[in-house]
mmCIF file of C-alpha atoms and ligand atoms in Angstrom:
data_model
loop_
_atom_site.group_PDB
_atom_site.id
_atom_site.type_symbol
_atom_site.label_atom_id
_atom_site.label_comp_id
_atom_site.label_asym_id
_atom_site.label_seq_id
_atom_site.Cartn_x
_atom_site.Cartn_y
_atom_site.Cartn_z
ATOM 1 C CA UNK A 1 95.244 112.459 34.918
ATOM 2 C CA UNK A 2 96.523 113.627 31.157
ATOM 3 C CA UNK A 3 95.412 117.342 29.874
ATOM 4 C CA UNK A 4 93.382 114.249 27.460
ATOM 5 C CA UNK A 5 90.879 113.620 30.388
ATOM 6 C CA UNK A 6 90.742 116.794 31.839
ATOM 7 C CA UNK A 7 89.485 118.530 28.996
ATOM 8 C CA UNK A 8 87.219 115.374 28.415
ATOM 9 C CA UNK A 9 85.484 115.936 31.921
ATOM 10 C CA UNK A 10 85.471 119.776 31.105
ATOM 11 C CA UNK A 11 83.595 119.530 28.205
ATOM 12 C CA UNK A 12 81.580 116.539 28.525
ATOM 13 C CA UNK A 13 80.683 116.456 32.000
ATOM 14 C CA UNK A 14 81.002 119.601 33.922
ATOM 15 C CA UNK A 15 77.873 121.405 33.494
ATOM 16 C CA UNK A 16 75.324 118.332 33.581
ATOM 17 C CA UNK A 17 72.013 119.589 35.688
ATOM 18 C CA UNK A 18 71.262 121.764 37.912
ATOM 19 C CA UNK A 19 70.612 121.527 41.776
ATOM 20 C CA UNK A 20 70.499 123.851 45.164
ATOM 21 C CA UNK A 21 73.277 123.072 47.455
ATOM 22 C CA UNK A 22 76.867 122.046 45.364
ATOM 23 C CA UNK A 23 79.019 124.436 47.322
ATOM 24 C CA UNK A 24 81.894 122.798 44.916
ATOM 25 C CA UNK A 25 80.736 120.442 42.016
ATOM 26 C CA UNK A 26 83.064 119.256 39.275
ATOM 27 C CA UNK A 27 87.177 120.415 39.327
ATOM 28 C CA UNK A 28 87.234 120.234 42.713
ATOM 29 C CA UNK A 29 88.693 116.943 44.886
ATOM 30 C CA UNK A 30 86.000 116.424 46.049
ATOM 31 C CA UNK A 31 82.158 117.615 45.821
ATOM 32 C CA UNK A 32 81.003 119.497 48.818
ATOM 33 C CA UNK A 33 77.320 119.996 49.117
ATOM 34 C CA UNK A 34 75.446 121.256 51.475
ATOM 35 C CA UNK A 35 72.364 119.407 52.988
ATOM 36 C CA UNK A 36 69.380 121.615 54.698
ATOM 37 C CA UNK A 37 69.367 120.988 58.692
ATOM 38 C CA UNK A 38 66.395 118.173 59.249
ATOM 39 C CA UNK A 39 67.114 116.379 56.035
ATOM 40 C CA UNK A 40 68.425 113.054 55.627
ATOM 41 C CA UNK A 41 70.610 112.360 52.612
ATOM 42 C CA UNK A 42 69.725 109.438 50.868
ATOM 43 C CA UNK A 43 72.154 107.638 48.592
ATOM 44 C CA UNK A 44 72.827 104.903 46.136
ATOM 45 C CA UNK A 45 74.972 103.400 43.782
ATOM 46 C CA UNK A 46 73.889 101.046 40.617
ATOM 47 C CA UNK A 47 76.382 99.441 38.244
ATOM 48 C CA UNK A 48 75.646 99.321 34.470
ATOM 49 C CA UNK A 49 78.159 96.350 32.342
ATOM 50 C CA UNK A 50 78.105 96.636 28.442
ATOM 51 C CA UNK A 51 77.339 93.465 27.767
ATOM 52 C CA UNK A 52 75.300 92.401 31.438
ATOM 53 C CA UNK A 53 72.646 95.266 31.113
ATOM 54 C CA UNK A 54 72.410 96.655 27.942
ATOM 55 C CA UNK A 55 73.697 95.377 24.838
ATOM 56 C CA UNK A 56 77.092 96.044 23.287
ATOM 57 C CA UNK A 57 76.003 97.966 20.818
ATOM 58 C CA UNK A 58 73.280 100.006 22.568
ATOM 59 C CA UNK A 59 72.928 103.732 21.853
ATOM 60 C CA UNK A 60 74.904 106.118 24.362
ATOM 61 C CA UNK A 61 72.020 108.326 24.593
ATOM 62 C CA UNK A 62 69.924 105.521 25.429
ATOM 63 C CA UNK A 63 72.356 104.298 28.115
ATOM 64 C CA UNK A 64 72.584 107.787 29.803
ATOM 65 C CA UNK A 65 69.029 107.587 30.176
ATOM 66 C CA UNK A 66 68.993 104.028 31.439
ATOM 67 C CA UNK A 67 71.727 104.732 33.682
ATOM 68 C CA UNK A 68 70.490 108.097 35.630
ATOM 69 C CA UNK A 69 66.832 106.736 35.878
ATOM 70 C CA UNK A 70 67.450 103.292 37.173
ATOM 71 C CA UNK A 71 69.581 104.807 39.958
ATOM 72 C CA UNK A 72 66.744 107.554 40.724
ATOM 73 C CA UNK A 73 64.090 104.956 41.046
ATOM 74 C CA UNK A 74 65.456 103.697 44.196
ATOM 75 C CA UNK A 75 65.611 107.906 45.486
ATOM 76 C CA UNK A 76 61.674 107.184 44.459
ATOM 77 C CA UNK A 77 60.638 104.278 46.470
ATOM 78 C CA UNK A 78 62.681 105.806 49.909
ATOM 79 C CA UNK A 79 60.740 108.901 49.315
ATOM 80 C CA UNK A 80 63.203 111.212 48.228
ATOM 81 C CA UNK A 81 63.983 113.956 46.494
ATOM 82 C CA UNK A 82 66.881 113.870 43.756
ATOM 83 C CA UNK A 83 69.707 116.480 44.433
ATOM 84 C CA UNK A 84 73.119 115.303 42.981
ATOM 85 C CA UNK A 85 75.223 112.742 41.003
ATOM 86 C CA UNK A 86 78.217 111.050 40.465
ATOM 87 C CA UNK A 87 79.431 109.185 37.436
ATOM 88 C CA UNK A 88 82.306 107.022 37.643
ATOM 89 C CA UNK A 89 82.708 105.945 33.609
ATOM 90 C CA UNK A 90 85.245 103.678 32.245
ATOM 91 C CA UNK A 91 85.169 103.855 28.389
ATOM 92 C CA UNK A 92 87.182 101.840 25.804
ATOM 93 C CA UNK A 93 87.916 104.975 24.320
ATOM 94 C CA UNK A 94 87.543 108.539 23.804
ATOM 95 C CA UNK A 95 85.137 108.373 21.091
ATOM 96 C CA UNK A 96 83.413 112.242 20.717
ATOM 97 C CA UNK A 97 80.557 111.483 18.949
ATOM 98 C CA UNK A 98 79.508 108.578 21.720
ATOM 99 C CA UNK A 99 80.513 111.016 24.266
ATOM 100 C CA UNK A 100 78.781 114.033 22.715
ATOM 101 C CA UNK A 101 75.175 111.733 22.274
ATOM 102 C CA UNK A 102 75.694 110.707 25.630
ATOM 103 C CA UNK A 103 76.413 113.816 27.770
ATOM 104 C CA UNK A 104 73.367 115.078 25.968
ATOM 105 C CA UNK A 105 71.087 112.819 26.956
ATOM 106 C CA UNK A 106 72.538 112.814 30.332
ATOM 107 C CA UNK A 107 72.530 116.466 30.611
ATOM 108 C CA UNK A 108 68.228 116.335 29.431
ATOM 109 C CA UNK A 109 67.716 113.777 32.125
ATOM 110 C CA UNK A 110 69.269 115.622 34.802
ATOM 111 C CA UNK A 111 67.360 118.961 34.079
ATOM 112 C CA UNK A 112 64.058 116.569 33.788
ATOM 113 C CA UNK A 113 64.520 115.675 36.990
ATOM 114 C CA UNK A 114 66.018 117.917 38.960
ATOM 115 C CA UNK A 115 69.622 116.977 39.892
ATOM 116 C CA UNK A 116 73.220 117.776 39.417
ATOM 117 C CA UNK A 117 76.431 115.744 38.396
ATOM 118 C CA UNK A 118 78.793 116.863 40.724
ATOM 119 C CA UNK A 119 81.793 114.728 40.311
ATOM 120 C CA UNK A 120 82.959 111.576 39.051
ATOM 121 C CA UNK A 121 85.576 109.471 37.709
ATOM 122 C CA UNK A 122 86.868 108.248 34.218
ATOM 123 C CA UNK A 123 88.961 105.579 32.895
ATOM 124 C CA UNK A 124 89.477 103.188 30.167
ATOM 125 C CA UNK A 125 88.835 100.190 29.836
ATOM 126 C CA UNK A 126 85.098 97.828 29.074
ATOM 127 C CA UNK A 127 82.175 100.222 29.238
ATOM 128 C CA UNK A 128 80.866 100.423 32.050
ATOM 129 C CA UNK A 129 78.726 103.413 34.080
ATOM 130 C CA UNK A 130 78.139 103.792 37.762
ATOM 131 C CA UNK A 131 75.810 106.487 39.086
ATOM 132 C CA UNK A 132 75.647 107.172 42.555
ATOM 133 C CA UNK A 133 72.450 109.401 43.110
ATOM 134 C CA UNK A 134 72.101 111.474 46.292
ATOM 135 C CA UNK A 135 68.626 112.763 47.247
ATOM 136 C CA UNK A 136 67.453 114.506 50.337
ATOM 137 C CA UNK A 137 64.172 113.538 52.449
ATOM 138 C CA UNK A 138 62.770 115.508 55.891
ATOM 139 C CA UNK A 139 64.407 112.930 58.545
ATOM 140 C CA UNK A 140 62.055 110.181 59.416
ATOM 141 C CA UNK A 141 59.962 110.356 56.926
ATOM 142 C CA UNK A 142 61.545 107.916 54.137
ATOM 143 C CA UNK A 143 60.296 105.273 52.572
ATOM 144 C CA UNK A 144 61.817 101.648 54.147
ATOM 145 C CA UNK A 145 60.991 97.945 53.449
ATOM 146 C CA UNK A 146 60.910 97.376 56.801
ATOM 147 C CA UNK A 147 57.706 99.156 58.181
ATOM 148 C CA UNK A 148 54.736 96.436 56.475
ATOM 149 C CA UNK A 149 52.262 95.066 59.373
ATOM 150 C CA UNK A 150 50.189 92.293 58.756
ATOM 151 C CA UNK A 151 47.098 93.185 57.209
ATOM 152 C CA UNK A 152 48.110 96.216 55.126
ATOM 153 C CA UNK A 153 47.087 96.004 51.674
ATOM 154 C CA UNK A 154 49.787 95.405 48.699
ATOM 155 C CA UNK A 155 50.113 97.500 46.371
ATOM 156 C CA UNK A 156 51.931 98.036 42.723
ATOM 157 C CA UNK A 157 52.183 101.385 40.379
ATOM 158 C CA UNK A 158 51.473 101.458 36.873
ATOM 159 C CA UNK A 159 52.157 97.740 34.877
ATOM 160 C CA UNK A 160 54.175 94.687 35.042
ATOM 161 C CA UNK A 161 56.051 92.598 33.031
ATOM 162 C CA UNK A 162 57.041 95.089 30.537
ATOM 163 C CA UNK A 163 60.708 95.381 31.110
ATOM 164 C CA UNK A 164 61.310 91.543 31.307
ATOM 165 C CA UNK A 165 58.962 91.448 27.895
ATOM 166 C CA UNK A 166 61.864 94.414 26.519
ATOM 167 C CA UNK A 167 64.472 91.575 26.365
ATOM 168 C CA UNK A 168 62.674 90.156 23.613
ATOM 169 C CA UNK A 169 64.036 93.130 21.756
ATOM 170 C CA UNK A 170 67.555 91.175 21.672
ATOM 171 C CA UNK A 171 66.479 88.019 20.350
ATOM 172 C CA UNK A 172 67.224 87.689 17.146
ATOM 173 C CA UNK A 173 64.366 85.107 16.423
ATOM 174 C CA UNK A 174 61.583 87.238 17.530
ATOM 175 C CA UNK A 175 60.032 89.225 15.373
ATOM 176 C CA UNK A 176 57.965 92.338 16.598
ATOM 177 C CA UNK A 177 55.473 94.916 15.622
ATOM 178 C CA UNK A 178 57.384 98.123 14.556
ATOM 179 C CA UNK A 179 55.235 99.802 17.123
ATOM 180 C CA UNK A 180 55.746 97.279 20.188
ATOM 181 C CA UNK A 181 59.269 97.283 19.680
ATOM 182 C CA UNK A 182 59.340 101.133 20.351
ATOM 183 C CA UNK A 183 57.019 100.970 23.226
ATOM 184 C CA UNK A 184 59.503 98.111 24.531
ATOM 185 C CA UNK A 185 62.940 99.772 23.669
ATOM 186 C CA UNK A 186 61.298 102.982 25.603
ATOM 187 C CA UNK A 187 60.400 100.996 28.836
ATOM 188 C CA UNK A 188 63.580 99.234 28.904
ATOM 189 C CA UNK A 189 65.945 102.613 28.240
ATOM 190 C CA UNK A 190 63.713 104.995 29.427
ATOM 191 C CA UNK A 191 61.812 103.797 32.482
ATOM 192 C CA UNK A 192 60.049 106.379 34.630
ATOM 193 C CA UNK A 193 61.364 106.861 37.805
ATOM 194 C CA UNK A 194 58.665 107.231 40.206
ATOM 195 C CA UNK A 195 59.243 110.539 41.729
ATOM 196 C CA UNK A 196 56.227 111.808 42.799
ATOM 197 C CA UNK A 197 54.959 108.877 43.750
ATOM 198 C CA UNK A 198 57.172 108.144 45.906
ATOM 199 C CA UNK A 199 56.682 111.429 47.645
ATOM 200 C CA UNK A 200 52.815 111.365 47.680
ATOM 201 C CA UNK A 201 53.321 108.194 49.917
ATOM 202 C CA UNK A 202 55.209 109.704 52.374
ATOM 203 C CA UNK A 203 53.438 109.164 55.462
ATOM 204 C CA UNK A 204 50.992 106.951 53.554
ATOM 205 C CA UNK A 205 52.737 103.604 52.723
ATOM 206 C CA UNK A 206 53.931 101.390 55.446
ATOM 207 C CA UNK A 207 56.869 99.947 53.439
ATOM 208 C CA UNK A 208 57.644 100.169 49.634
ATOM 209 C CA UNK A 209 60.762 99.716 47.112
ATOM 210 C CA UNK A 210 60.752 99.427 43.416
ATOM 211 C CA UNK A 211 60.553 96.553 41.310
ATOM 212 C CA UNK A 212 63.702 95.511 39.371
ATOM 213 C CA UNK A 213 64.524 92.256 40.075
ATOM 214 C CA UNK A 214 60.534 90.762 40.043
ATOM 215 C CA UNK A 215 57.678 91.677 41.771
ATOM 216 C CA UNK A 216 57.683 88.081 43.802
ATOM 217 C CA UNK A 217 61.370 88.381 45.039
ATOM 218 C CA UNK A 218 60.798 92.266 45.660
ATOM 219 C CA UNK A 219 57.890 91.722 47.206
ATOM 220 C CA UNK A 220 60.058 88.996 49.545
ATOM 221 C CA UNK A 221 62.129 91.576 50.396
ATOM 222 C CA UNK A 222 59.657 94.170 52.287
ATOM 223 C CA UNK A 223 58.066 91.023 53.525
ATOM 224 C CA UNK A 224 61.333 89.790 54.867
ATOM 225 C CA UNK A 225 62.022 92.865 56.829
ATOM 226 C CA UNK A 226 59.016 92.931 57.568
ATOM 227 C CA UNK A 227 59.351 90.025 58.981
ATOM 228 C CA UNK A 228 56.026 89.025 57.465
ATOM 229 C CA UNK A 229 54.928 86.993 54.544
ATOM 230 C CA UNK A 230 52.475 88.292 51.669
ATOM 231 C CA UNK A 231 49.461 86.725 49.949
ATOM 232 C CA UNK A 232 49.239 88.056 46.466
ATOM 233 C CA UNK A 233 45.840 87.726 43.545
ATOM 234 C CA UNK A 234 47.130 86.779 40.356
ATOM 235 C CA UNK A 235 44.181 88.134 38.765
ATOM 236 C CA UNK A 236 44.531 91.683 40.017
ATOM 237 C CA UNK A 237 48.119 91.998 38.268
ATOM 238 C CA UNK A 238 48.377 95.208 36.220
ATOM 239 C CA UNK A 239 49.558 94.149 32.806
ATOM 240 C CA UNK A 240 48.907 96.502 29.612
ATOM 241 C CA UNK A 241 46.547 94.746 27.302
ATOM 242 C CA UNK A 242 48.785 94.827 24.543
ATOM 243 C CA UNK A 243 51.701 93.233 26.042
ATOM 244 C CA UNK A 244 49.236 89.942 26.866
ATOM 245 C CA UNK A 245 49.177 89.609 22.469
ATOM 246 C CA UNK A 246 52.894 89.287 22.640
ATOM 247 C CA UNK A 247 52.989 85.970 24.293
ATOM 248 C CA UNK A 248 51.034 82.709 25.676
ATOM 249 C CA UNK A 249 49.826 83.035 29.357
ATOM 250 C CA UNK A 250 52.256 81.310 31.405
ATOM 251 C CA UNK A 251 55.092 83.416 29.760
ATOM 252 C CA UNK A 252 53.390 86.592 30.309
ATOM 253 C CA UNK A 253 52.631 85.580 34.055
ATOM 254 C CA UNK A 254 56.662 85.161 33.710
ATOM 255 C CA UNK A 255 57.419 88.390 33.057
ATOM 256 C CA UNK A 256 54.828 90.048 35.542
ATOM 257 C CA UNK A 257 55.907 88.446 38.357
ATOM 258 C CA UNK A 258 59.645 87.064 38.050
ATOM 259 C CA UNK A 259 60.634 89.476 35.544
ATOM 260 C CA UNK A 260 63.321 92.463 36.409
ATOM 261 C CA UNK A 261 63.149 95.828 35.380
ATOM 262 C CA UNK A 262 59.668 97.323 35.650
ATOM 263 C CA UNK A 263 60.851 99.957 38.208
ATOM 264 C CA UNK A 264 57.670 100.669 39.227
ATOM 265 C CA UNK A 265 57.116 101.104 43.539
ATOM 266 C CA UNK A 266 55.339 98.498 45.482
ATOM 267 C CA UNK A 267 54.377 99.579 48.623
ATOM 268 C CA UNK A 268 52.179 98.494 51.749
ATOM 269 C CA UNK A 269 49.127 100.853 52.962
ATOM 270 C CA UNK A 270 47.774 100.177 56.218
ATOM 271 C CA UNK A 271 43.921 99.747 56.531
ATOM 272 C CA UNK A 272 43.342 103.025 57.924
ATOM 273 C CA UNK A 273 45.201 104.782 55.196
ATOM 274 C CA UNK A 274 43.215 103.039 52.370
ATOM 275 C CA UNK A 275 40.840 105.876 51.791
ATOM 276 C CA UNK A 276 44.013 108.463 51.106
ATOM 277 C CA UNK A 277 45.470 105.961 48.398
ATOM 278 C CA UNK A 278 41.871 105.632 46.640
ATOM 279 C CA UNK A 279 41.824 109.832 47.023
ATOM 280 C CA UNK A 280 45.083 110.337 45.200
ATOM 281 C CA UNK A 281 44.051 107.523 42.578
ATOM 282 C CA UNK A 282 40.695 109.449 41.835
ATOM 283 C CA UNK A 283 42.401 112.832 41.702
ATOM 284 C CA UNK A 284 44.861 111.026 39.199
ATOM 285 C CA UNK A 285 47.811 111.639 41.212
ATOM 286 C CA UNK A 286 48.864 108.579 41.653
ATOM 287 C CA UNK A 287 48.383 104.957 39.266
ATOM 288 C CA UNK A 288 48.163 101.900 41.417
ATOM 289 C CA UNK A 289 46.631 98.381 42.040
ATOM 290 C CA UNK A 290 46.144 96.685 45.226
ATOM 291 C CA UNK A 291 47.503 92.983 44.371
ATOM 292 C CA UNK A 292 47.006 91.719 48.149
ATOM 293 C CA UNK A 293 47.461 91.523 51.435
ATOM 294 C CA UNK A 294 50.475 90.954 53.786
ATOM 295 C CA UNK A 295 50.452 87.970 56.302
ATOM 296 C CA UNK A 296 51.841 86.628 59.394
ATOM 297 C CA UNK A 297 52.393 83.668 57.660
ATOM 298 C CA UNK A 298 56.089 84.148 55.762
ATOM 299 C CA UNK A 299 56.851 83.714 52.425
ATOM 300 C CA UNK A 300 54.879 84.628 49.376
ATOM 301 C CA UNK A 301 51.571 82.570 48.311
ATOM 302 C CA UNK A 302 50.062 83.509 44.772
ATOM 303 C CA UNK A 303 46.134 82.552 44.202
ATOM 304 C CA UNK A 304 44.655 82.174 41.069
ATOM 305 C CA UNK A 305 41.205 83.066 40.027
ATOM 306 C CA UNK A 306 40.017 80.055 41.911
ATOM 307 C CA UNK A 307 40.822 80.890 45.653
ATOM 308 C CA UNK A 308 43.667 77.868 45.467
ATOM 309 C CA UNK A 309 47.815 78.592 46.369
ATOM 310 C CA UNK A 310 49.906 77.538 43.020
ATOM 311 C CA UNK A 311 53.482 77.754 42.781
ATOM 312 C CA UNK A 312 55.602 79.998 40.722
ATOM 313 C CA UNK A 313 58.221 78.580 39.428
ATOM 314 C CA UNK A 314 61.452 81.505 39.169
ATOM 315 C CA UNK A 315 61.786 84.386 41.825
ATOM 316 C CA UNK A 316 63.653 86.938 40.142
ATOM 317 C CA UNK A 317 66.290 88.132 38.242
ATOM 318 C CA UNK A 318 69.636 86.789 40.497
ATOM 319 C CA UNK A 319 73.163 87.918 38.948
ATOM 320 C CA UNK A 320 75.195 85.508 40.956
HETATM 321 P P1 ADP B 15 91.252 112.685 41.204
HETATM 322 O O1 ADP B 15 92.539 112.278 40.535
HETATM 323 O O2 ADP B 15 91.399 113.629 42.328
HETATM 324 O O3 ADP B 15 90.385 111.488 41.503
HETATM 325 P P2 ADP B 15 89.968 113.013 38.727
HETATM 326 O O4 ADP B 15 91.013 113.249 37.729
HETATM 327 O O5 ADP B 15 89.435 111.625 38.818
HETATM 328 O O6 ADP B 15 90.485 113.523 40.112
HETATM 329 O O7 ADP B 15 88.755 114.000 38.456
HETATM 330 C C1 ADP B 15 88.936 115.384 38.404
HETATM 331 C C2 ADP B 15 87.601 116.043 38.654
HETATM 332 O O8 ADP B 15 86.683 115.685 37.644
HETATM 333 C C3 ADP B 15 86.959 115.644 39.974
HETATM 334 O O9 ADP B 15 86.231 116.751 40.490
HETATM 335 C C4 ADP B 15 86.001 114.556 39.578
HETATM 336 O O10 ADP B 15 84.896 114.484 40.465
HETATM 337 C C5 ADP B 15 85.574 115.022 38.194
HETATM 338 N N1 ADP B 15 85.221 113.914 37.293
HETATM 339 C C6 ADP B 15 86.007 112.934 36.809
HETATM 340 N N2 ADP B 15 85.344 112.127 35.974
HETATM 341 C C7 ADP B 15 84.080 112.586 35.921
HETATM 342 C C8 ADP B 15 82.907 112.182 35.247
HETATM 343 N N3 ADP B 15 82.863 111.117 34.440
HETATM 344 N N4 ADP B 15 81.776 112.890 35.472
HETATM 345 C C9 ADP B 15 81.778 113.959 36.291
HETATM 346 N N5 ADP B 15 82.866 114.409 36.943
HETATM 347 C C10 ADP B 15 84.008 113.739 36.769
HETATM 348 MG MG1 MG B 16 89.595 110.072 40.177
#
């Protein structure tokens, strides 16, 4: 490593959040933290390409945010609580004001929600961000995709379809509302990880995850290990009013059920836990819609207003 990178990491990235438990953070090897006795550590790793997931010339503050909350949306639908971070970077250069905008923005994210970057590594080269997040949760009480019976309700926080509606932002030939393109740009850089959500259902939810791929093939997945199927209303899909004026039916249907990036939790609530979920949604602790039931049957079935199966035609975002 040149002085060049050192003092890179020691200005840009060694004070970034703060969080109980780094014994040694930054400088160090390695990071050694310290996780309470009857905690599980929950951890995981997304990959952000310049280029693949945001565009070239996408803001670095806006990236930072992208980045951290993406990763902490999975800590969200296990359950867990965020503690630390890594950041492995590689940047085509060692530009100050991109780094200064973007440690920033990292550094606001972290303190929002509660965790520290604690190592890392940078080198040159296409831009391109990994975050590994590390949370902790009491052991046994996380969040899987595995636990859905048949019979438990199907659920889904907040709206769809807004994050695969947020690519529209990079088509040149569509033209959008001042207004919607700000609401849009915010969902797709700044979605909201769903922290205490994902705690509240702790003991609650039989199985959940969060939605970036497409609520159909995320919703395959819990069903999958499940080893289940799901039967899901079309007609009790969350989707903002406003984002139904963007586009004709059939493409808004699209991007609430194949679309990526809506990072909201689905989850599964068994029949005898219904009555807690409608408790927190009255008390306004918690925004969710039950979009159907799981089934012995496998696979996922959609069913229109009518009662009657009809196929979808894409199930999710797939990179390879
Ligand atoms: P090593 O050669 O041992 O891998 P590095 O030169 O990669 O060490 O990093 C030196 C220290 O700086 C380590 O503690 C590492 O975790 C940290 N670090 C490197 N890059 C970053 C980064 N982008 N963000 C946070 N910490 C970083
Ligand atoms: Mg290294």
């Amino acid at each position: 490593m040149s002085l060049n990178e050192f003092s890179l990491i020691e200005h840009y990235f060694s004070a970034i959040g703060q969080a109980g438990g780094v014994v040694s953070g930054v400088g160090d090897d390695a990071a050694l933290l310290d996780v309470p006795a009857g905690q599980h550590l929950v951890v995981s790793v997304d990959t952000l390409v310049a280029g693949v997931h945001f565009p070239h010339d996408a803001a670095p503050d806006d990236i930072a945010r992208r980045a951290l909350r993406v990763n902490l949306s999975d800590l969200a639908a296990m359950g867990a609580t965020p503690r630390w971070f890594t950041l492995a970077l590689t940047l085509p250069g060692a530009d100050t004001d991109w780094l200064e905008a973007f440690s920033r923005a990292l550094a606001m994210d972290a303190d929002q929600f509660g965790c520290a970057l604690v190592g890392g590594d940078t080198t040159a080269g296409p831009l391109t961000l990994s975050i590994q997040v590390m949370g902790l949760v009491p052991a046994g009480r996380a969040l899987t995709r595995g636990g859905a019976r048949a019979g438990d309700h199907v659920f889904v926080t907040g709206t769809l379809g807004e994050g695969a509606a947020a690519l529209q932002l990079f088509e040149p030939s569509v033209e959008l509302a001042a207004v919607v393109s700000e609401r849009l740009r915010e969902r797709f850089y700044q979605p909201v990880p769903r922290l205490q959500e994902g705690l509240n259902l702790r003991g609650i939810a039989s199985a959940a995850l969060d939605v970036s791929d497409g609520l159909l093939a995320d919703l395959g997945h819990i069903a999958e290990q499940s080893a289940l199927g799901a039967e899901v209303q079309l007609s009790a899909m969350p989707v903002a009013p406003w984002l139904k004026k963007l586009a004709d039916a059939g493409t808004v249907q699209d991007w609430v059920l194949c679309g990526g990036d809506d990072y909201e939790l689905c989850f599964t609530v068994p029949p005898e836990n219904l009555a807690a979920i409608d408790n927190m949604i009255v008390r306004g602790e918690l925004i969710a819609t039950c979009i159907g039931r799981m089934t012995t049957t496998t696979g996922i079935r959609c069913i229109d207003g009518n009662g009657m199966s009809v196929q979808v035609g894409q199930t999710g975002y797939r990179h390879f």
